[in-house]
Amino acid sequence: MSDKKEKAELSKQKGNEAFKKGDYANAVGFYTAAMMENPSDVTYPLNRAAAYLKLGKHLDAERDCTTALKIDPKSAKALFRRAQARVELDRLGDAAADLREARQLAPSDQSILKLQAQVADSLELKKQEKLNHLAQVKSGKYIEPDGQPPKRRRVPIKIVEAPEDGEGSTVKGKEVKVRGGEEDGEGGSGLKAVSTRSLNGGSTAKPESDQAKEKEKDKPKSFKEAKEARDTARPSRVGGGIFTRTGASKVFPTREATPPAKSPTPSSSGVDSSVTKEEKPPSPAPPSTAQDTSQNESEPPTTPSESAAKPIPKLTKPPSTLLDLLKLWSSHSTPEARWSILRTLPPHTLPSLLQTSLEPPFLASLLSTFNDILATGDLETQIAVKEYMEVLPLCKRFEMVVMFLSRGEKEVGREVWRRLGVEVRREPEAGGGGAAGWEGLLK
């Protein structure tokens, strides 16, 4: 006997002991464990069906008996217990069918004969009750279950005729007079005269023409009057929204496209481009370069003093999650510090670490870091950067993320490959070496 069958038999024995003690809930649990270990044994679903019957869960018992019949279609016990469940569910016709089949398999079983007789009596009684009900309904002698005949409501209705011209009025409190005389009196109409309340009594409603004139009178005649009326009714709140008057966002920082350069050069105005928003508010971008700027969510601008103040981190172990990596990445802004963080992660682990969470700002910062590091890096650094660049296209959603890079950021990616001695084609072709995953994307 295999280990699974031994475990199933042990669970069955525990279930039998619980069943004998009346602990049917635990018995169901043990029989379930036995079924999981050996689902091909018909005994376990039959035993669980018996426990379900004791708990009053007749639908579950019926289902287990059906499962047992799939294993052994000639199981009289499964048919008998399913008939018991169906009797409790008031499905006497299905129960009778099961009992007829069970009696053919076990003709001398007294339990089957006894239950079959009970079901036959119940079916006959239901049939007779139905016939009696139909007869009473047809004869009009049907009596409700509480012993009282059905009640019929008689609601008195008072009918008021509209007055003819000159005979009563419905305006300004005048009564409505009903023709036909008194009740059962002259005229024989059988109607009783009723006075109604005034429809417009005490009403001060103005005609629609007057209301239209008042609306036309209150309507502002100029734009200035309309603005004053609107400001009086609903004062405006200055400073609402997330944008300033210059057009800059107060919530989302702006990611400037960094042009590829072999050595850092100051801007034409002589001002460092890394000045924070507090020192120099961003000016609106010209229309020709509007598409070259995009949103940066992971790289807040830092001043040169802040960059120099943070030393290169010495990590004892690599970041275990993407959240840890992003925290370290955003806390250091120099290319050397970020390169030392990235070097703690082997290149082949990036796809599993990023999963579907690679975002355009993080990819742009990776490319910028690679570009800056290659400017002063040795041969070993070039080999390492190439390994990271080759593994990035294996990340999920990579092609879609590259689509959201700005033109300047894509140019940084092409510059990284140029420093590695590879020219990335703008149109994908077969082969292409390590840069094949980038071809056709950095357009």
mmCIF file of N, CA and C in Angstrom, residues 251-293:
data_model
loop_
_atom_site.group_PDB
_atom_site.id
_atom_site.type_symbol
_atom_site.label_atom_id
_atom_site.label_comp_id
_atom_site.label_asym_id
_atom_site.label_seq_id
_atom_site.Cartn_x
_atom_site.Cartn_y
_atom_site.Cartn_z
ATOM 1 N N VAL A 251 3.116 70.765 -8.611
ATOM 2 C CA VAL A 251 3.100 69.411 -8.061
ATOM 3 C C VAL A 251 4.120 68.520 -8.742
ATOM 4 N N PHE A 252 4.143 68.555 -10.090
ATOM 5 C CA PHE A 252 4.992 67.650 -10.848
ATOM 6 C C PHE A 252 6.252 68.383 -11.295
ATOM 7 N N PRO A 253 7.432 67.905 -10.916
ATOM 8 C CA PRO A 253 8.659 68.530 -11.402
ATOM 9 C C PRO A 253 8.853 68.258 -12.883
ATOM 10 N N THR A 254 9.607 69.154 -13.523
ATOM 11 C CA THR A 254 9.842 69.036 -14.957
ATOM 12 C C THR A 254 11.153 68.324 -15.204
ATOM 13 N N ARG A 255 11.147 67.349 -16.120
ATOM 14 C CA ARG A 255 12.381 66.637 -16.473
ATOM 15 C C ARG A 255 12.935 67.247 -17.741
ATOM 16 N N GLU A 256 14.064 67.881 -17.640
ATOM 17 C CA GLU A 256 14.686 68.487 -18.807
ATOM 18 C C GLU A 256 15.459 67.421 -19.565
ATOM 19 N N ALA A 257 15.420 67.456 -20.894
ATOM 20 C CA ALA A 257 16.178 66.529 -21.719
ATOM 21 C C ALA A 257 17.646 66.915 -21.679
ATOM 22 N N THR A 258 18.489 65.999 -21.246
ATOM 23 C CA THR A 258 19.920 66.255 -21.140
ATOM 24 C C THR A 258 20.590 65.908 -22.445
ATOM 25 N N PRO A 259 21.151 66.876 -23.163
ATOM 26 C CA PRO A 259 21.817 66.548 -24.424
ATOM 27 C C PRO A 259 23.106 65.792 -24.165
ATOM 28 N N PRO A 260 23.451 64.831 -25.004
ATOM 29 C CA PRO A 260 24.685 64.064 -24.799
ATOM 30 C C PRO A 260 25.899 64.951 -24.986
ATOM 31 N N ALA A 261 26.807 64.857 -24.082
ATOM 32 C CA ALA A 261 28.032 65.642 -24.154
ATOM 33 C C ALA A 261 29.163 64.855 -23.541
ATOM 34 N N LYS A 262 30.314 64.947 -24.140
ATOM 35 C CA LYS A 262 31.464 64.195 -23.632
ATOM 36 C C LYS A 262 32.012 64.821 -22.357
ATOM 37 N N SER A 263 31.825 66.092 -22.201
ATOM 38 C CA SER A 263 32.285 66.756 -20.985
ATOM 39 C C SER A 263 31.257 67.790 -20.605
ATOM 40 N N PRO A 264 30.979 67.963 -19.292
ATOM 41 C CA PRO A 264 29.967 68.933 -18.886
ATOM 42 C C PRO A 264 30.375 70.340 -19.241
ATOM 43 N N THR A 265 29.451 71.096 -19.847
ATOM 44 C CA THR A 265 29.725 72.488 -20.217
ATOM 45 C C THR A 265 28.663 73.374 -19.632
ATOM 46 N N PRO A 266 28.997 74.569 -19.218
ATOM 47 C CA PRO A 266 27.992 75.490 -18.674
ATOM 48 C C PRO A 266 27.063 75.969 -19.757
ATOM 49 N N SER A 267 25.909 76.405 -19.393
ATOM 50 C CA SER A 267 24.916 76.906 -20.338
ATOM 51 C C SER A 267 25.349 78.247 -20.880
ATOM 52 N N SER A 268 24.694 78.650 -21.961
ATOM 53 C CA SER A 268 25.064 79.901 -22.617
ATOM 54 C C SER A 268 24.857 81.105 -21.730
ATOM 55 N N SER A 269 23.942 81.012 -20.806
ATOM 56 C CA SER A 269 23.674 82.147 -19.920
ATOM 57 C C SER A 269 24.623 82.200 -18.751
ATOM 58 N N GLY A 270 25.486 81.176 -18.587
ATOM 59 C CA GLY A 270 26.422 81.154 -17.485
ATOM 60 C C GLY A 270 25.830 80.686 -16.199
ATOM 61 N N VAL A 271 24.612 80.217 -16.221
ATOM 62 C CA VAL A 271 23.952 79.763 -15.003
ATOM 63 C C VAL A 271 23.917 78.254 -15.016
ATOM 64 N N ASP A 272 24.196 77.623 -13.887
ATOM 65 C CA ASP A 272 24.177 76.157 -13.795
ATOM 66 C C ASP A 272 22.762 75.656 -14.012
ATOM 67 N N SER A 273 22.599 74.633 -14.919
ATOM 68 C CA SER A 273 21.271 74.117 -15.255
ATOM 69 C C SER A 273 20.665 73.292 -14.151
ATOM 70 N N SER A 274 21.435 72.981 -13.090
ATOM 71 C CA SER A 274 20.910 72.157 -11.998
ATOM 72 C C SER A 274 20.362 72.971 -10.856
ATOM 73 N N VAL A 275 20.137 74.284 -11.069
ATOM 74 C CA VAL A 275 19.588 75.128 -10.000
ATOM 75 C C VAL A 275 18.175 74.687 -9.703
ATOM 76 N N THR A 276 17.811 74.658 -8.445
ATOM 77 C CA THR A 276 16.483 74.186 -8.038
ATOM 78 C C THR A 276 15.424 75.205 -8.403
ATOM 79 N N LYS A 277 14.168 74.772 -8.295
ATOM 80 C CA LYS A 277 13.050 75.637 -8.640
ATOM 81 C C LYS A 277 12.994 76.855 -7.722
ATOM 82 N N GLU A 278 13.402 76.691 -6.461
ATOM 83 C CA GLU A 278 13.332 77.798 -5.519
ATOM 84 C C GLU A 278 14.292 78.915 -5.916
ATOM 85 N N GLU A 279 15.452 78.554 -6.512
ATOM 86 C CA GLU A 279 16.429 79.562 -6.884
ATOM 87 C C GLU A 279 16.081 80.205 -8.224
ATOM 88 N N LYS A 280 15.567 79.387 -9.152
ATOM 89 C CA LYS A 280 15.259 79.905 -10.492
ATOM 90 C C LYS A 280 14.016 79.220 -11.016
ATOM 91 N N PRO A 281 12.895 79.920 -11.070
ATOM 92 C CA PRO A 281 11.664 79.279 -11.576
ATOM 93 C C PRO A 281 11.808 78.938 -13.034
ATOM 94 N N PRO A 282 11.300 77.778 -13.453
ATOM 95 C CA PRO A 282 11.441 77.370 -14.856
ATOM 96 C C PRO A 282 10.624 78.267 -15.763
ATOM 97 N N SER A 283 11.181 78.574 -16.897
ATOM 98 C CA SER A 283 10.490 79.387 -17.902
ATOM 99 C C SER A 283 9.810 78.479 -18.894
ATOM 100 N N PRO A 284 8.754 78.948 -19.514
ATOM 101 C CA PRO A 284 8.051 78.086 -20.492
ATOM 102 C C PRO A 284 8.945 77.723 -21.659
ATOM 103 N N ALA A 285 8.855 76.456 -22.103
ATOM 104 C CA ALA A 285 9.686 75.972 -23.192
ATOM 105 C C ALA A 285 9.180 76.539 -24.508
ATOM 106 N N PRO A 286 10.087 76.829 -25.457
ATOM 107 C CA PRO A 286 9.638 77.320 -26.769
ATOM 108 C C PRO A 286 8.886 76.247 -27.506
ATOM 109 N N PRO A 287 8.021 76.601 -28.443
ATOM 110 C CA PRO A 287 7.197 75.596 -29.150
ATOM 111 C C PRO A 287 8.017 74.558 -29.883
ATOM 112 N N SER A 288 9.199 74.929 -30.414
ATOM 113 C CA SER A 288 9.974 73.971 -31.200
ATOM 114 C C SER A 288 10.567 72.874 -30.362
ATOM 115 N N THR A 289 10.796 73.135 -29.054
ATOM 116 C CA THR A 289 11.417 72.120 -28.190
ATOM 117 C C THR A 289 10.448 71.596 -27.169
ATOM 118 N N ALA A 290 9.145 71.798 -27.380
ATOM 119 C CA ALA A 290 8.157 71.357 -26.383
ATOM 120 C C ALA A 290 8.114 69.861 -26.297
ATOM 121 N N GLN A 291 8.396 69.158 -27.377
ATOM 122 C CA GLN A 291 8.321 67.707 -27.368
ATOM 123 C C GLN A 291 9.561 67.078 -26.767
ATOM 124 N N ASP A 292 10.632 67.897 -26.550
ATOM 125 C CA ASP A 292 11.875 67.327 -26.037
ATOM 126 C C ASP A 292 11.919 67.315 -24.531
ATOM 127 N N THR A 293 10.883 67.811 -23.845
ATOM 128 C CA THR A 293 10.843 67.808 -22.391
ATOM 129 C C THR A 293 9.742 66.912 -21.925
#
